[in-house]
C-alpha cells in the first residue's frame, strides 16, 4: 500500500507493478520533505536518507534524481518481497484485537511479510453480543477468499480461539484445491499457535470438558448475564510470569469483552484436513494447557494429517512473550527450512 500510495501521489502515475523510471518533475515547496518521507516509509536505510538530506543545497536537481533512484530500488524491493513471501493472515484470539498483536505484526512486516489482521466481530463490544463463531467464520472466509481470488498465496496464523475460527473458515480455500481450478491463489499452510485445532462437532468448552475441567471455567472467566465475558486474570492466564509489569499492562490494556457463547459453539468443517499444518506448542500455557494442545495434534495425526510441531517454553501468548522466536518459526515454515 505504501508503494502504491507514494508512486501514485508523488509521480502522478497509476499504481502498477511496472518498474519504469518515473519522470523528474518540478517540485512544489515542501515536496522534497514528502519525498524524503516516502523514502523512509519504503524502508530505505537511515544512512542513505542522511546522505540525501546532506546533499541538499549542493545540487537540488541531482538530489531529486537520486531520490527517484532510491524510490525505484525500494519499489523493486517491495515487488520482490511480494513475489517471494506469501501473504499472512493472523486470526486473533478471544478478547484480543489487532492492536494487541502490534509487536508481533511489526516484526513480521520487518521480516518482509504482508500481514492482515481482521478484527473478529465477536469482539466488537456490543452489549448484548450480536456476533459469534458463525459471524467470525463468515468474515474470515470472505476476507481470505478475496485474497485467494486476487491470486495471493496465503499462510494463516491462528492464535487461541482463532484456531476454532480458522479451522471453520478456511475450508475449501486450500492451495491444492485452487490449483486444480487453475487459480494461482490459495491457503498454502495453517499455523496453529497455542490454538484450538478441533474436529467437526468440537468446541473450546468441549475440549475443556473432555479433560474434566469445566468447573474451572467460572474461575478463569467472568461471564455477564448477556454471556459476554472477560478474563479474570489475563496477566497470569494469558501472559505468564516472565514479562515486566509495564509491558504486560500495555498488552492487557488492549483486551476487550468477548461473546462467551463462541466458546460453546461447534466447528462444522475442518480446513486442516486439506491444508498442510504446523502447530506451535506453548509448554507453560495456563489457558490452553499443553495436554490439550497435544491431544488436538494427536487427533489430527490419527485422522491422517501430518502435523509439523514446534515447542516454545512460554505461556499462552508467544506472539508477545517470544515474538522473535515465532517470527523465526514462520520464516522457517514459509521457506521450508523449519526444524
GROMACS .gro file of C-alpha atoms in nm:
model
  339
    1UNK     CA    1   0.000   0.000   0.000
    2UNK     CA    2   0.290   0.236   0.075
    3UNK     CA    3   0.433   0.162  -0.267
    4UNK     CA    4   0.104   0.231  -0.442
    5UNK     CA    5   0.023   0.543  -0.244
    6UNK     CA    6   0.356   0.713  -0.288
    7UNK     CA    7   0.404   0.620  -0.652
    8UNK     CA    8   0.056   0.743  -0.733
    9UNK     CA    9   0.076   1.068  -0.532
   10UNK     CA   10   0.439   1.154  -0.595
   11UNK     CA   11   0.481   1.064  -0.960
   12UNK     CA   12   0.121   1.114  -1.075
   13UNK     CA   13   0.116   0.770  -1.233
   14UNK     CA   14  -0.131   0.486  -1.196
   15UNK     CA   15  -0.042   0.222  -0.937
   16UNK     CA   16   0.138  -0.053  -1.125
   17UNK     CA   17   0.399  -0.318  -1.080
   18UNK     CA   18   0.597  -0.171  -1.368
   19UNK     CA   19   0.948  -0.057  -1.283
   20UNK     CA   20   0.952   0.227  -1.539
   21UNK     CA   21   1.167   0.518  -1.434
   22UNK     CA   22   0.931   0.794  -1.319
   23UNK     CA   23   0.993   1.137  -1.468
   24UNK     CA   24   1.175   1.402  -1.264
   25UNK     CA   25   0.924   1.685  -1.234
   26UNK     CA   26   0.921   2.036  -1.094
   27UNK     CA   27   0.851   2.018  -0.722
   28UNK     CA   28   0.628   2.245  -0.526
   29UNK     CA   29   0.751   2.383  -0.190
   30UNK     CA   30   0.757   2.108   0.068
   31UNK     CA   31   0.762   1.827  -0.187
   32UNK     CA   32   1.123   1.744  -0.101
   33UNK     CA   33   1.024   1.670   0.258
   34UNK     CA   34   0.742   1.449   0.135
   35UNK     CA   35   0.986   1.274  -0.093
   36UNK     CA   36   1.223   1.205   0.199
   37UNK     CA   37   0.927   1.067   0.397
   38UNK     CA   38   0.840   0.840   0.103
   39UNK     CA   39   1.191   0.703   0.103
   40UNK     CA   40   1.178   0.645   0.480
   41UNK     CA   41   0.839   0.476   0.455
   42UNK     CA   42   0.967   0.242   0.186
   43UNK     CA   43   1.235   0.123   0.430
   44UNK     CA   44   1.544   0.277   0.273
   45UNK     CA   45   1.821   0.275   0.532
   46UNK     CA   46   1.857   0.572   0.765
   47UNK     CA   47   2.217   0.625   0.649
   48UNK     CA   48   2.101   0.664   0.292
   49UNK     CA   49   1.838   0.919   0.393
   50UNK     CA   50   2.105   1.117   0.585
   51UNK     CA   51   2.326   1.120   0.277
   52UNK     CA   52   2.038   1.252   0.069
   53UNK     CA   53   1.948   1.516   0.325
   54UNK     CA   54   2.311   1.633   0.344
   55UNK     CA   55   2.314   1.664  -0.033
   56UNK     CA   56   2.056   1.947  -0.024
   57UNK     CA   57   2.195   2.276  -0.148
   58UNK     CA   58   2.478   2.121  -0.346
   59UNK     CA   59   2.270   2.018  -0.644
   60UNK     CA   60   1.897   2.009  -0.588
   61UNK     CA   61   1.815   1.858  -0.928
   62UNK     CA   62   2.072   1.584  -0.879
   63UNK     CA   63   1.935   1.518  -0.532
   64UNK     CA   64   1.586   1.467  -0.670
   65UNK     CA   65   1.722   1.232  -0.934
   66UNK     CA   66   1.899   1.037  -0.660
   67UNK     CA   67   1.579   1.025  -0.459
   68UNK     CA   68   1.395   0.894  -0.764
   69UNK     CA   69   1.654   0.621  -0.798
   70UNK     CA   70   1.614   0.519  -0.434
   71UNK     CA   71   1.237   0.504  -0.475
   72UNK     CA   72   1.272   0.280  -0.779
   73UNK     CA   73   1.501   0.049  -0.579
   74UNK     CA   74   1.252   0.047  -0.290
   75UNK     CA   75   0.966  -0.030  -0.528
   76UNK     CA   76   1.164  -0.314  -0.679
   77UNK     CA   77   1.244  -0.449  -0.331
   78UNK     CA   78   0.880  -0.445  -0.229
   79UNK     CA   79   0.783  -0.616  -0.554
   80UNK     CA   80   1.037  -0.893  -0.492
   81UNK     CA   81   0.907  -0.935  -0.134
   82UNK     CA   82   0.554  -0.971  -0.267
   83UNK     CA   83   0.667  -1.241  -0.510
   84UNK     CA   84   0.881  -1.446  -0.270
   85UNK     CA   85   0.675  -1.426   0.051
   86UNK     CA   86   0.316  -1.539   0.095
   87UNK     CA   87   0.056  -1.312   0.243
   88UNK     CA   88   0.000  -1.375   0.614
   89UNK     CA   89  -0.339  -1.357   0.778
   90UNK     CA   90  -0.349  -1.362   1.157
   91UNK     CA   91  -0.674  -1.490   1.305
   92UNK     CA   92  -0.669  -1.348   1.654
   93UNK     CA   93  -0.775  -1.496   1.984
   94UNK     CA   94  -1.060  -1.422   2.221
   95UNK     CA   95  -1.051  -1.083   2.399
   96UNK     CA   96  -0.774  -0.976   2.159
   97UNK     CA   97  -0.783  -0.710   1.889
   98UNK     CA   98  -0.546  -0.633   1.600
   99UNK     CA   99  -0.381  -0.371   1.824
  100UNK     CA  100  -0.287  -0.641   2.076
  101UNK     CA  101  -0.061  -0.801   1.815
  102UNK     CA  102   0.124  -0.483   1.712
  103UNK     CA  103   0.462  -0.607   1.839
  104UNK     CA  104   0.422  -0.935   1.652
  105UNK     CA  105   0.289  -0.789   1.327
  106UNK     CA  106   0.560  -0.521   1.322
  107UNK     CA  107   0.825  -0.792   1.348
  108UNK     CA  108   0.661  -0.995   1.072
  109UNK     CA  109   0.647  -0.691   0.844
  110UNK     CA  110   1.010  -0.614   0.922
  111UNK     CA  111   1.087  -0.969   0.809
  112UNK     CA  112   0.932  -0.888   0.472
  113UNK     CA  113   0.576  -1.016   0.509
  114UNK     CA  114   0.248  -0.855   0.417
  115UNK     CA  115   0.023  -0.909   0.721
  116UNK     CA  116  -0.355  -0.885   0.758
  117UNK     CA  117  -0.531  -0.893   1.095
  118UNK     CA  118  -0.909  -0.858   1.050
  119UNK     CA  119  -1.092  -0.775   1.371
  120UNK     CA  120  -1.334  -1.053   1.462
  121UNK     CA  121  -1.693  -0.929   1.509
  122UNK     CA  122  -1.744  -1.126   1.833
  123UNK     CA  123  -1.504  -0.876   1.989
  124UNK     CA  124  -1.698  -0.568   1.868
  125UNK     CA  125  -1.810  -0.464   2.217
  126UNK     CA  126  -2.185  -0.487   2.154
  127UNK     CA  127  -2.400  -0.550   2.461
  128UNK     CA  128  -2.571  -0.787   2.431
  129UNK     CA  129  -2.333  -0.951   2.185
  130UNK     CA  130  -2.453  -0.956   1.825
  131UNK     CA  131  -2.178  -1.172   1.671
  132UNK     CA  132  -2.044  -1.519   1.741
  133UNK     CA  133  -1.841  -1.803   1.586
  134UNK     CA  134  -2.060  -1.811   1.275
  135UNK     CA  135  -2.011  -1.437   1.221
  136UNK     CA  136  -1.636  -1.462   1.277
  137UNK     CA  137  -1.619  -1.759   1.040
  138UNK     CA  138  -1.801  -1.571   0.764
  139UNK     CA  139  -1.574  -1.268   0.798
  140UNK     CA  140  -1.250  -1.468   0.779
  141UNK     CA  141  -1.377  -1.686   0.494
  142UNK     CA  142  -1.479  -1.385   0.284
  143UNK     CA  143  -1.161  -1.194   0.368
  144UNK     CA  144  -0.928  -1.478   0.273
  145UNK     CA  145  -1.135  -1.573  -0.029
  146UNK     CA  146  -1.085  -1.221  -0.166
  147UNK     CA  147  -0.707  -1.260  -0.125
  148UNK     CA  148  -0.715  -1.600  -0.292
  149UNK     CA  149  -0.926  -1.474  -0.582
  150UNK     CA  150  -0.668  -1.199  -0.630
  151UNK     CA  151  -0.406  -1.470  -0.680
  152UNK     CA  152  -0.245  -1.449  -0.336
  153UNK     CA  153  -0.084  -1.746  -0.168
  154UNK     CA  154  -0.182  -1.720   0.198
  155UNK     CA  155  -0.041  -1.861   0.520
  156UNK     CA  156  -0.283  -1.848   0.815
  157UNK     CA  157  -0.151  -1.798   1.168
  158UNK     CA  158  -0.421  -1.878   1.421
  159UNK     CA  159  -0.398  -1.796   1.790
  160UNK     CA  160  -0.614  -1.947   2.064
  161UNK     CA  161  -0.984  -1.909   1.970
  162UNK     CA  162  -0.859  -1.802   1.628
  163UNK     CA  163  -0.784  -2.169   1.567
  164UNK     CA  164  -1.153  -2.251   1.603
  165UNK     CA  165  -1.242  -1.971   1.361
  166UNK     CA  166  -0.974  -2.053   1.105
  167UNK     CA  167  -1.046  -2.426   1.113
  168UNK     CA  168  -1.407  -2.344   1.028
  169UNK     CA  169  -1.347  -2.058   0.785
  170UNK     CA  170  -1.061  -2.172   0.561
  171UNK     CA  171  -1.213  -2.498   0.445
  172UNK     CA  172  -1.223  -2.507   0.064
  173UNK     CA  173  -0.965  -2.231   0.024
  174UNK     CA  174  -0.658  -2.455   0.020
  175UNK     CA  175  -0.395  -2.401  -0.248
  176UNK     CA  176  -0.424  -2.754  -0.384
  177UNK     CA  177  -0.797  -2.727  -0.446
  178UNK     CA  178  -0.749  -2.390  -0.615
  179UNK     CA  179  -0.465  -2.509  -0.839
  180UNK     CA  180  -0.699  -2.781  -0.959
  181UNK     CA  181  -0.929  -2.499  -1.066
  182UNK     CA  182  -0.637  -2.323  -1.241
  183UNK     CA  183  -0.619  -2.043  -0.983
  184UNK     CA  184  -0.275  -1.924  -0.863
  185UNK     CA  185  -0.407  -1.833  -0.516
  186UNK     CA  186  -0.488  -2.041  -0.213
  187UNK     CA  187  -0.407  -2.108   0.152
  188UNK     CA  188  -0.075  -2.293   0.150
  189UNK     CA  189  -0.024  -2.355   0.523
  190UNK     CA  190  -0.201  -2.341   0.857
  191UNK     CA  191  -0.002  -2.245   1.167
  192UNK     CA  192  -0.180  -2.310   1.495
  193UNK     CA  193  -0.019  -2.109   1.776
  194UNK     CA  194  -0.144  -2.244   2.112
  195UNK     CA  195  -0.474  -2.262   1.925
  196UNK     CA  196  -0.784  -2.481   1.913
  197UNK     CA  197  -0.742  -2.725   1.623
  198UNK     CA  198  -1.073  -2.906   1.654
  199UNK     CA  199  -1.270  -3.159   1.452
  200UNK     CA  200  -1.626  -3.125   1.327
  201UNK     CA  201  -1.856  -3.102   1.629
  202UNK     CA  202  -1.576  -2.986   1.858
  203UNK     CA  203  -1.571  -2.666   2.062
  204UNK     CA  204  -1.344  -2.491   2.308
  205UNK     CA  205  -1.561  -2.581   2.604
  206UNK     CA  206  -1.598  -2.932   2.465
  207UNK     CA  207  -1.221  -2.973   2.491
  208UNK     CA  208  -1.228  -2.840   2.849
  209UNK     CA  209  -1.500  -3.091   2.940
  210UNK     CA  210  -1.304  -3.371   2.774
  211UNK     CA  211  -1.036  -3.317   3.038
  212UNK     CA  212  -1.287  -3.276   3.321
  213UNK     CA  213  -1.202  -2.912   3.383
  214UNK     CA  214  -1.540  -2.744   3.327
  215UNK     CA  215  -1.554  -2.648   3.696
  216UNK     CA  216  -1.256  -2.416   3.630
  217UNK     CA  217  -1.440  -2.205   3.369
  218UNK     CA  218  -1.604  -1.961   3.615
  219UNK     CA  219  -1.274  -1.925   3.799
  220UNK     CA  220  -1.095  -1.818   3.482
  221UNK     CA  221  -1.369  -1.626   3.300
  222UNK     CA  222  -1.616  -1.368   3.428
  223UNK     CA  223  -1.945  -1.414   3.240
  224UNK     CA  224  -2.205  -1.138   3.244
  225UNK     CA  225  -2.582  -1.200   3.222
  226UNK     CA  226  -2.567  -1.138   2.846
  227UNK     CA  227  -2.295  -1.407   2.810
  228UNK     CA  228  -2.022  -1.160   2.723
  229UNK     CA  229  -1.710  -1.229   2.923
  230UNK     CA  230  -1.367  -1.109   3.027
  231UNK     CA  231  -1.062  -1.293   3.155
  232UNK     CA  232  -1.039  -1.270   3.533
  233UNK     CA  233  -0.657  -1.271   3.544
  234UNK     CA  234  -0.520  -1.204   3.198
  235UNK     CA  235  -0.165  -1.139   3.318
  236UNK     CA  236  -0.139  -1.484   3.473
  237UNK     CA  237  -0.356  -1.688   3.238
  238UNK     CA  238  -0.257  -1.528   2.908
  239UNK     CA  239   0.094  -1.390   2.953
  240UNK     CA  240   0.272  -1.565   3.238
  241UNK     CA  241   0.539  -1.455   3.484
  242UNK     CA  242   0.837  -1.370   3.262
  243UNK     CA  243   0.728  -1.026   3.139
  244UNK     CA  244   0.782  -0.688   3.303
  245UNK     CA  245   0.464  -0.542   3.457
  246UNK     CA  246   0.474  -0.231   3.236
  247UNK     CA  247   0.483  -0.441   2.920
  248UNK     CA  248   0.219  -0.679   3.050
  249UNK     CA  249  -0.009  -0.388   3.144
  250UNK     CA  250   0.025  -0.241   2.795
  251UNK     CA  251  -0.070  -0.576   2.640
  252UNK     CA  252  -0.369  -0.643   2.865
  253UNK     CA  253  -0.499  -0.288   2.828
  254UNK     CA  254  -0.588  -0.367   2.465
  255UNK     CA  255  -0.802  -0.669   2.558
  256UNK     CA  256  -1.179  -0.634   2.520
  257UNK     CA  257  -1.503  -0.804   2.621
  258UNK     CA  258  -1.588  -1.109   2.409
  259UNK     CA  259  -1.904  -1.305   2.334
  260UNK     CA  260  -1.854  -1.609   2.559
  261UNK     CA  261  -2.113  -1.810   2.364
  262UNK     CA  262  -1.845  -1.858   2.098
  263UNK     CA  263  -1.659  -2.092   2.335
  264UNK     CA  264  -1.953  -2.332   2.329
  265UNK     CA  265  -2.026  -2.322   1.957
  266UNK     CA  266  -1.910  -2.614   1.745
  267UNK     CA  267  -1.684  -2.631   1.443
  268UNK     CA  268  -1.874  -2.753   1.136
  269UNK     CA  269  -1.584  -2.818   0.895
  270UNK     CA  270  -1.207  -2.866   0.917
  271UNK     CA  271  -0.957  -2.683   0.698
  272UNK     CA  272  -0.667  -2.885   0.838
  273UNK     CA  273  -0.789  -3.194   0.656
  274UNK     CA  274  -0.676  -3.049   0.322
  275UNK     CA  275  -0.408  -2.790   0.402
  276UNK     CA  276  -0.050  -2.853   0.530
  277UNK     CA  277  -0.044  -2.784   0.903
  278UNK     CA  278   0.202  -2.688   1.176
  279UNK     CA  279   0.141  -2.648   1.549
  280UNK     CA  280   0.338  -2.430   1.792
  281UNK     CA  281   0.316  -2.581   2.140
  282UNK     CA  282   0.342  -2.349   2.442
  283UNK     CA  283   0.464  -2.559   2.733
  284UNK     CA  284   0.371  -2.313   3.014
  285UNK     CA  285   0.023  -2.233   2.882
  286UNK     CA  286  -0.242  -2.185   3.151
  287UNK     CA  287  -0.529  -2.114   2.909
  288UNK     CA  288  -0.485  -2.397   2.659
  289UNK     CA  289  -0.269  -2.639   2.861
  290UNK     CA  290  -0.005  -2.842   2.683
  291UNK     CA  291  -0.201  -3.166   2.724
  292UNK     CA  292  -0.497  -3.001   2.542
  293UNK     CA  293  -0.264  -2.894   2.262
  294UNK     CA  294  -0.107  -3.236   2.223
  295UNK     CA  295  -0.444  -3.410   2.226
  296UNK     CA  296  -0.557  -3.197   1.931
  297UNK     CA  297  -0.239  -3.266   1.736
  298UNK     CA  298  -0.264  -3.639   1.814
  299UNK     CA  299  -0.620  -3.639   1.681
  300UNK     CA  300  -0.522  -3.465   1.358
  301UNK     CA  301  -0.247  -3.722   1.306
  302UNK     CA  302  -0.493  -4.003   1.381
  303UNK     CA  303  -0.719  -3.858   1.111
  304UNK     CA  304  -0.435  -3.882   0.860
  305UNK     CA  305  -0.298  -3.526   0.867
  306UNK     CA  306   0.077  -3.485   0.904
  307UNK     CA  307   0.142  -3.209   1.159
  308UNK     CA  308   0.479  -3.040   1.198
  309UNK     CA  309   0.523  -2.940   1.564
  310UNK     CA  310   0.749  -2.697   1.743
  311UNK     CA  311   0.758  -2.605   2.110
  312UNK     CA  312   0.827  -2.282   2.295
  313UNK     CA  313   0.876  -2.260   2.670
  314UNK     CA  314   0.628  -1.982   2.733
  315UNK     CA  315   0.268  -1.901   2.818
  316UNK     CA  316  -0.043  -1.863   2.604
  317UNK     CA  317   0.069  -1.559   2.403
  318UNK     CA  318   0.404  -1.636   2.234
  319UNK     CA  319   0.323  -1.359   1.986
  320UNK     CA  320   0.408  -1.128   2.279
  321UNK     CA  321   0.646  -1.323   2.502
  322UNK     CA  322   0.850  -1.499   2.230
  323UNK     CA  323   0.796  -1.269   1.936
  324UNK     CA  324   1.125  -1.317   1.753
  325UNK     CA  325   1.115  -1.692   1.803
  326UNK     CA  326   0.769  -1.711   1.645
  327UNK     CA  327   0.879  -1.493   1.354
  328UNK     CA  328   1.174  -1.727   1.304
  329UNK     CA  329   0.936  -2.024   1.306
  330UNK     CA  330   0.712  -1.857   1.046
  331UNK     CA  331   1.014  -1.782   0.830
  332UNK     CA  332   1.124  -2.143   0.858
  333UNK     CA  333   0.783  -2.280   0.764
  334UNK     CA  334   0.749  -2.046   0.468
  335UNK     CA  335   1.099  -2.123   0.340
  336UNK     CA  336   1.062  -2.496   0.400
  337UNK     CA  337   1.354  -2.499   0.643
  338UNK     CA  338   1.165  -2.526   0.972
  339UNK     CA  339   1.333  -2.765   1.217
   0.00000   0.00000   0.00000
